[in-house]
Amino acid sequence: MAQYFEVHPDNPQPRLLKQAAALLADGGILAVPTDSSYALVCQLDDKAAADRLRRIRQVDEKHHLTLLCRDLSELSSYAHVDNRQYRLLKLATPGPYTFILDATKEVPRRLSHPQRKTIGLRVPTRSTTLMLLELHGAPLLSTTLIPPGESEPLNDPEEIREHFEKLIDGIVDAGACPLQPTTVLDLTPMGTGGAAVVLREGAGSLAALGL
């Protein structure tokens, strides 16, 4: 049965998030708020938790999982980033963007895309998620919380509780999320002199990035 942590959306209580972080450190899976919707998260280096995450979402290894990072310094440990890519990332982070980049060897092979060796990364603005990342001390593996067979993510913590409390270990309730997906940008072509490719236009402004 999932533990339920009701936190203030702007000033989350560290005591509660420390308990949530302890669940993650113990191999748990949590539902947490992000800039776009609720997401399922687990430790990066826990194969059993990552496999369980995919089973809950009913997605295969070709489905891109995303790393939630605290800041750009963390992001560069897990992806190859050149100067052009870095300038764009600096403009866009933190914010409602997901970036596809070439994965470094720090990313376990099972987590990068099997054909392309790429990884999705994002730096959220949501204070609850940032504090959880700070307390955990490392990036978290994440996937949008979309129930199997559905196309829209869940945004109501009580509804998440109803659907998933027997499948996950904790729910961090910080109120509703905007329920608009992130803008997804593939930056890998920039590494060979090309331009960023917009895979999905969402909450993140393209004009703000000059795209």
PDB file of N, CA and C in Angstrom, residues 55-122:
ATOM      1  N   ARG A  55       6.847  -2.146 -16.217  1.00  0.00           N
ATOM      2  CA  ARG A  55       5.687  -3.062 -16.114  1.00  0.00           C
ATOM      3  C   ARG A  55       4.427  -2.299 -15.699  1.00  0.00           C
ATOM      4  N   ILE A  56       4.564  -1.370 -14.768  1.00  0.00           N
ATOM      5  CA  ILE A  56       3.405  -0.586 -14.315  1.00  0.00           C
ATOM      6  C   ILE A  56       2.830   0.232 -15.467  1.00  0.00           C
ATOM      7  N   ARG A  57       3.727   0.844 -16.246  1.00  0.00           N
ATOM      8  CA  ARG A  57       3.293   1.640 -17.397  1.00  0.00           C
ATOM      9  C   ARG A  57       2.962   0.777 -18.609  1.00  0.00           C
ATOM     10  N   GLN A  58       3.397  -0.487 -18.570  1.00  0.00           N
ATOM     11  CA  GLN A  58       3.219  -1.428 -19.693  1.00  0.00           C
ATOM     12  C   GLN A  58       3.865  -0.879 -20.966  1.00  0.00           C
ATOM     13  N   VAL A  59       5.157  -0.498 -20.834  1.00  0.00           N
ATOM     14  CA  VAL A  59       5.952  -0.040 -21.976  1.00  0.00           C
ATOM     15  C   VAL A  59       7.185  -0.932 -22.084  1.00  0.00           C
ATOM     16  N   ASP A  60       7.717  -1.054 -23.309  1.00  0.00           N
ATOM     17  CA  ASP A  60       8.884  -1.915 -23.505  1.00  0.00           C
ATOM     18  C   ASP A  60      10.170  -1.097 -23.448  1.00  0.00           C
ATOM     19  N   GLU A  61      11.303  -1.770 -23.725  1.00  0.00           N
ATOM     20  CA  GLU A  61      12.599  -1.111 -23.583  1.00  0.00           C
ATOM     21  C   GLU A  61      12.835  -0.024 -24.627  1.00  0.00           C
ATOM     22  N   LYS A  62      12.017   0.005 -25.691  1.00  0.00           N
ATOM     23  CA  LYS A  62      12.173   1.039 -26.711  1.00  0.00           C
ATOM     24  C   LYS A  62      11.540   2.362 -26.285  1.00  0.00           C
ATOM     25  N   HIS A  63      10.729   2.307 -25.224  1.00  0.00           N
ATOM     26  CA  HIS A  63      10.093   3.531 -24.727  1.00  0.00           C
ATOM     27  C   HIS A  63      11.134   4.355 -23.974  1.00  0.00           C
ATOM     28  N   HIS A  64      11.308   5.618 -24.388  1.00  0.00           N
ATOM     29  CA  HIS A  64      12.293   6.483 -23.749  1.00  0.00           C
ATOM     30  C   HIS A  64      11.877   6.803 -22.321  1.00  0.00           C
ATOM     31  N   LEU A  65      12.676   6.415 -21.365  1.00  0.00           N
ATOM     32  CA  LEU A  65      12.516   6.915 -20.005  1.00  0.00           C
ATOM     33  C   LEU A  65      13.348   8.192 -19.901  1.00  0.00           C
ATOM     34  N   THR A  66      12.977   9.065 -18.984  1.00  0.00           N
ATOM     35  CA  THR A  66      13.628  10.371 -18.871  1.00  0.00           C
ATOM     36  C   THR A  66      14.323  10.504 -17.528  1.00  0.00           C
ATOM     37  N   LEU A  67      15.496  11.140 -17.540  1.00  0.00           N
ATOM     38  CA  LEU A  67      16.178  11.444 -16.289  1.00  0.00           C
ATOM     39  C   LEU A  67      15.768  12.831 -15.817  1.00  0.00           C
ATOM     40  N   LEU A  68      15.278  12.904 -14.589  1.00  0.00           N
ATOM     41  CA  LEU A  68      15.013  14.198 -13.953  1.00  0.00           C
ATOM     42  C   LEU A  68      16.285  14.626 -13.244  1.00  0.00           C
ATOM     43  N   CYS A  69      16.831  15.784 -13.608  1.00  0.00           N
ATOM     44  CA  CYS A  69      18.083  16.281 -13.032  1.00  0.00           C
ATOM     45  C   CYS A  69      17.848  17.581 -12.280  1.00  0.00           C
ATOM     46  N   ARG A  70      18.722  17.842 -11.300  1.00  0.00           N
ATOM     47  CA  ARG A  70      18.595  19.074 -10.521  1.00  0.00           C
ATOM     48  C   ARG A  70      19.043  20.301 -11.305  1.00  0.00           C
ATOM     49  N   ASP A  71      20.099  20.128 -12.114  1.00  0.00           N
ATOM     50  CA  ASP A  71      20.642  21.279 -12.840  1.00  0.00           C
ATOM     51  C   ASP A  71      21.484  20.791 -14.010  1.00  0.00           C
ATOM     52  N   LEU A  72      22.031  21.743 -14.748  1.00  0.00           N
ATOM     53  CA  LEU A  72      22.797  21.405 -15.947  1.00  0.00           C
ATOM     54  C   LEU A  72      24.075  20.649 -15.634  1.00  0.00           C
ATOM     55  N   SER A  73      24.698  20.919 -14.489  1.00  0.00           N
ATOM     56  CA  SER A  73      25.943  20.231 -14.167  1.00  0.00           C
ATOM     57  C   SER A  73      25.690  18.732 -14.040  1.00  0.00           C
ATOM     58  N   GLU A  74      24.537  18.387 -13.513  1.00  0.00           N
ATOM     59  CA  GLU A  74      24.181  16.978 -13.378  1.00  0.00           C
ATOM     60  C   GLU A  74      23.859  16.376 -14.745  1.00  0.00           C
ATOM     61  N   LEU A  75      23.159  17.151 -15.544  1.00  0.00           N
ATOM     62  CA  LEU A  75      22.749  16.686 -16.869  1.00  0.00           C
ATOM     63  C   LEU A  75      23.956  16.303 -17.728  1.00  0.00           C
ATOM     64  N   SER A  76      25.034  17.106 -17.626  1.00  0.00           N
ATOM     65  CA  SER A  76      26.197  16.857 -18.483  1.00  0.00           C
ATOM     66  C   SER A  76      26.956  15.594 -18.088  1.00  0.00           C
ATOM     67  N   SER A  77      26.680  15.054 -16.904  1.00  0.00           N
ATOM     68  CA  SER A  77      27.309  13.790 -16.515  1.00  0.00           C
ATOM     69  C   SER A  77      26.705  12.604 -17.260  1.00  0.00           C
ATOM     70  N   TYR A  78      25.491  12.779 -17.753  1.00  0.00           N
ATOM     71  CA  TYR A  78      24.773  11.649 -18.341  1.00  0.00           C
ATOM     72  C   TYR A  78      24.561  11.778 -19.843  1.00  0.00           C
ATOM     73  N   ALA A  79      24.927  12.944 -20.395  1.00  0.00           N
ATOM     74  CA  ALA A  79      24.757  13.155 -21.840  1.00  0.00           C
ATOM     75  C   ALA A  79      25.956  13.898 -22.401  1.00  0.00           C
ATOM     76  N   HIS A  80      26.287  13.589 -23.648  1.00  0.00           N
ATOM     77  CA  HIS A  80      27.341  14.326 -24.349  1.00  0.00           C
ATOM     78  C   HIS A  80      26.759  15.666 -24.813  1.00  0.00           C
ATOM     79  N   VAL A  81      27.377  16.747 -24.371  1.00  0.00           N
ATOM     80  CA  VAL A  81      26.855  18.087 -24.678  1.00  0.00           C
ATOM     81  C   VAL A  81      27.986  18.956 -25.225  1.00  0.00           C
ATOM     82  N   ASP A  82      27.809  19.494 -26.447  1.00  0.00           N
ATOM     83  CA  ASP A  82      28.811  20.414 -26.998  1.00  0.00           C
ATOM     84  C   ASP A  82      28.382  21.850 -26.701  1.00  0.00           C
ATOM     85  N   ASN A  83      29.166  22.821 -27.170  1.00  0.00           N
ATOM     86  CA  ASN A  83      28.898  24.230 -26.831  1.00  0.00           C
ATOM     87  C   ASN A  83      27.556  24.727 -27.354  1.00  0.00           C
ATOM     88  N   ARG A  84      27.200  24.342 -28.589  1.00  0.00           N
ATOM     89  CA  ARG A  84      25.919  24.784 -29.161  1.00  0.00           C
ATOM     90  C   ARG A  84      24.754  24.205 -28.352  1.00  0.00           C
ATOM     91  N   GLN A  85      24.856  22.935 -28.056  1.00  0.00           N
ATOM     92  CA  GLN A  85      23.787  22.297 -27.278  1.00  0.00           C
ATOM     93  C   GLN A  85      23.687  22.929 -25.897  1.00  0.00           C
ATOM     94  N   TYR A  86      24.831  23.211 -25.282  1.00  0.00           N
ATOM     95  CA  TYR A  86      24.841  23.773 -23.938  1.00  0.00           C
ATOM     96  C   TYR A  86      24.164  25.144 -23.900  1.00  0.00           C
ATOM     97  N   ARG A  87      24.429  25.969 -24.917  1.00  0.00           N
ATOM     98  CA  ARG A  87      23.792  27.298 -24.957  1.00  0.00           C
ATOM     99  C   ARG A  87      22.276  27.180 -25.003  1.00  0.00           C
ATOM    100  N   LEU A  88      21.786  26.230 -25.780  1.00  0.00           N
ATOM    101  CA  LEU A  88      20.335  26.022 -25.869  1.00  0.00           C
ATOM    102  C   LEU A  88      19.784  25.482 -24.546  1.00  0.00           C
ATOM    103  N   LEU A  89      20.499  24.548 -23.950  1.00  0.00           N
ATOM    104  CA  LEU A  89      20.074  23.980 -22.664  1.00  0.00           C
ATOM    105  C   LEU A  89      20.025  25.057 -21.581  1.00  0.00           C
ATOM    106  N   LYS A  90      21.007  25.959 -21.606  1.00  0.00           N
ATOM    107  CA  LYS A  90      21.052  27.012 -20.589  1.00  0.00           C
ATOM    108  C   LYS A  90      19.850  27.938 -20.721  1.00  0.00           C
ATOM    109  N   LEU A  91      19.439  28.211 -21.953  1.00  0.00           N
ATOM    110  CA  LEU A  91      18.250  29.033 -22.187  1.00  0.00           C
ATOM    111  C   LEU A  91      16.981  28.365 -21.656  1.00  0.00           C
ATOM    112  N   ALA A  92      16.936  27.042 -21.763  1.00  0.00           N
ATOM    113  CA  ALA A  92      15.688  26.308 -21.551  1.00  0.00           C
ATOM    114  C   ALA A  92      15.525  25.705 -20.159  1.00  0.00           C
ATOM    115  N   THR A  93      16.572  25.720 -19.344  1.00  0.00           N
ATOM    116  CA  THR A  93      16.470  25.051 -18.049  1.00  0.00           C
ATOM    117  C   THR A  93      16.641  26.040 -16.896  1.00  0.00           C
ATOM    118  N   PRO A  94      15.919  25.794 -15.789  1.00  0.00           N
ATOM    119  CA  PRO A  94      14.879  24.759 -15.653  1.00  0.00           C
ATOM    120  C   PRO A  94      13.621  25.167 -16.410  1.00  0.00           C
ATOM    121  N   GLY A  95      12.835  24.197 -16.795  1.00  0.00           N
ATOM    122  CA  GLY A  95      11.618  24.504 -17.533  1.00  0.00           C
ATOM    123  C   GLY A  95      10.954  23.271 -18.103  1.00  0.00           C
ATOM    124  N   PRO A  96       9.790  23.457 -18.736  1.00  0.00           N
ATOM    125  CA  PRO A  96       8.990  22.319 -19.224  1.00  0.00           C
ATOM    126  C   PRO A  96       9.473  21.785 -20.574  1.00  0.00           C
ATOM    127  N   TYR A  97      10.744  21.410 -20.628  1.00  0.00           N
ATOM    128  CA  TYR A  97      11.328  20.850 -21.849  1.00  0.00           C
ATOM    129  C   TYR A  97      11.953  19.491 -21.531  1.00  0.00           C
ATOM    130  N   THR A  98      11.880  18.585 -22.488  1.00  0.00           N
ATOM    131  CA  THR A  98      12.620  17.327 -22.415  1.00  0.00           C
ATOM    132  C   THR A  98      13.581  17.302 -23.597  1.00  0.00           C
ATOM    133  N   PHE A  99      14.832  16.943 -23.327  1.00  0.00           N
ATOM    134  CA  PHE A  99      15.865  16.935 -24.364  1.00  0.00           C
ATOM    135  C   PHE A  99      16.340  15.517 -24.635  1.00  0.00           C
ATOM    136  N   ILE A 100      16.455  15.183 -25.910  1.00  0.00           N
ATOM    137  CA  ILE A 100      17.038  13.906 -26.296  1.00  0.00           C
ATOM    138  C   ILE A 100      18.492  14.176 -26.670  1.00  0.00           C
ATOM    139  N   LEU A 101      19.398  13.486 -25.983  1.00  0.00           N
ATOM    140  CA  LEU A 101      20.830  13.685 -26.192  1.00  0.00           C
ATOM    141  C   LEU A 101      21.536  12.333 -26.250  1.00  0.00           C
ATOM    142  N   ASP A 102      22.753  12.332 -26.788  1.00  0.00           N
ATOM    143  CA  ASP A 102      23.552  11.106 -26.796  1.00  0.00           C
ATOM    144  C   ASP A 102      23.976  10.778 -25.374  1.00  0.00           C
ATOM    145  N   ALA A 103      23.724   9.540 -24.976  1.00  0.00           N
ATOM    146  CA  ALA A 103      24.012   9.123 -23.602  1.00  0.00           C
ATOM    147  C   ALA A 103      25.502   8.867 -23.396  1.00  0.00           C
ATOM    148  N   THR A 104      25.999   9.188 -22.195  1.00  0.00           N
ATOM    149  CA  THR A 104      27.365   8.846 -21.825  1.00  0.00           C
ATOM    150  C   THR A 104      27.384   7.432 -21.242  1.00  0.00           C
ATOM    151  N   LYS A 105      28.574   6.976 -20.894  1.00  0.00           N
ATOM    152  CA  LYS A 105      28.697   5.638 -20.303  1.00  0.00           C
ATOM    153  C   LYS A 105      28.161   5.598 -18.876  1.00  0.00           C
ATOM    154  N   GLU A 106      27.887   6.788 -18.306  1.00  0.00           N
ATOM    155  CA  GLU A 106      27.309   6.828 -16.963  1.00  0.00           C
ATOM    156  C   GLU A 106      25.873   6.307 -16.952  1.00  0.00           C
ATOM    157  N   VAL A 107      25.231   6.320 -18.109  1.00  0.00           N
ATOM    158  CA  VAL A 107      23.846   5.849 -18.203  1.00  0.00           C
ATOM    159  C   VAL A 107      23.872   4.344 -18.466  1.00  0.00           C
ATOM    160  N   PRO A 108      23.301   3.557 -17.564  1.00  0.00           N
ATOM    161  CA  PRO A 108      23.271   2.113 -17.802  1.00  0.00           C
ATOM    162  C   PRO A 108      22.654   1.796 -19.164  1.00  0.00           C
ATOM    163  N   ARG A 109      23.240   0.830 -19.860  1.00  0.00           N
ATOM    164  CA  ARG A 109      22.812   0.509 -21.225  1.00  0.00           C
ATOM    165  C   ARG A 109      21.317   0.212 -21.301  1.00  0.00           C
ATOM    166  N   ARG A 110      20.788  -0.409 -20.264  1.00  0.00           N
ATOM    167  CA  ARG A 110      19.372  -0.792 -20.303  1.00  0.00           C
ATOM    168  C   ARG A 110      18.444   0.421 -20.280  1.00  0.00           C
ATOM    169  N   LEU A 111      18.970   1.603 -19.915  1.00  0.00           N
ATOM    170  CA  LEU A 111      18.123   2.790 -19.799  1.00  0.00           C
ATOM    171  C   LEU A 111      18.165   3.685 -21.019  1.00  0.00           C
ATOM    172  N   SER A 112      19.221   3.561 -21.835  1.00  0.00           N
ATOM    173  CA  SER A 112      19.280   4.368 -23.052  1.00  0.00           C
ATOM    174  C   SER A 112      18.524   3.650 -24.162  1.00  0.00           C
ATOM    175  N   HIS A 113      18.143   4.418 -25.177  1.00  0.00           N
ATOM    176  CA  HIS A 113      17.380   3.827 -26.280  1.00  0.00           C
ATOM    177  C   HIS A 113      18.239   2.758 -26.955  1.00  0.00           C
ATOM    178  N   PRO A 114      17.717   1.521 -27.110  1.00  0.00           N
ATOM    179  CA  PRO A 114      18.560   0.406 -27.560  1.00  0.00           C
ATOM    180  C   PRO A 114      19.182   0.584 -28.933  1.00  0.00           C
ATOM    181  N   GLN A 115      18.487   1.270 -29.847  1.00  0.00           N
ATOM    182  CA  GLN A 115      19.054   1.459 -31.178  1.00  0.00           C
ATOM    183  C   GLN A 115      19.965   2.691 -31.259  1.00  0.00           C
ATOM    184  N   ARG A 116      19.551   3.772 -30.610  1.00  0.00           N
ATOM    185  CA  ARG A 116      20.231   5.053 -30.833  1.00  0.00           C
ATOM    186  C   ARG A 116      21.218   5.431 -29.733  1.00  0.00           C
ATOM    187  N   LYS A 117      21.166   4.758 -28.586  1.00  0.00           N
ATOM    188  CA  LYS A 117      22.028   5.106 -27.445  1.00  0.00           C
ATOM    189  C   LYS A 117      21.821   6.562 -27.022  1.00  0.00           C
ATOM    190  N   THR A 118      20.564   6.933 -26.957  1.00  0.00           N
ATOM    191  CA  THR A 118      20.209   8.285 -26.530  1.00  0.00           C
ATOM    192  C   THR A 118      19.440   8.212 -25.217  1.00  0.00           C
ATOM    193  N   ILE A 119      19.321   9.357 -24.555  1.00  0.00           N
ATOM    194  CA  ILE A 119      18.590   9.431 -23.295  1.00  0.00           C
ATOM    195  C   ILE A 119      17.801  10.735 -23.267  1.00  0.00           C
ATOM    196  N   GLY A 120      16.634  10.700 -22.649  1.00  0.00           N
ATOM    197  CA  GLY A 120      15.852  11.910 -22.448  1.00  0.00           C
ATOM    198  C   GLY A 120      16.189  12.515 -21.096  1.00  0.00           C
ATOM    199  N   LEU A 121      16.376  13.829 -21.054  1.00  0.00           N
ATOM    200  CA  LEU A 121      16.698  14.509 -19.802  1.00  0.00           C
ATOM    201  C   LEU A 121      15.870  15.775 -19.661  1.00  0.00           C
ATOM    202  N   ARG A 122      15.568  16.119 -18.408  1.00  0.00           N
ATOM    203  CA  ARG A 122      14.876  17.375 -18.151  1.00  0.00           C
ATOM    204  C   ARG A 122      15.256  17.915 -16.778  1.00  0.00           C
TER     205      ARG A 122
END
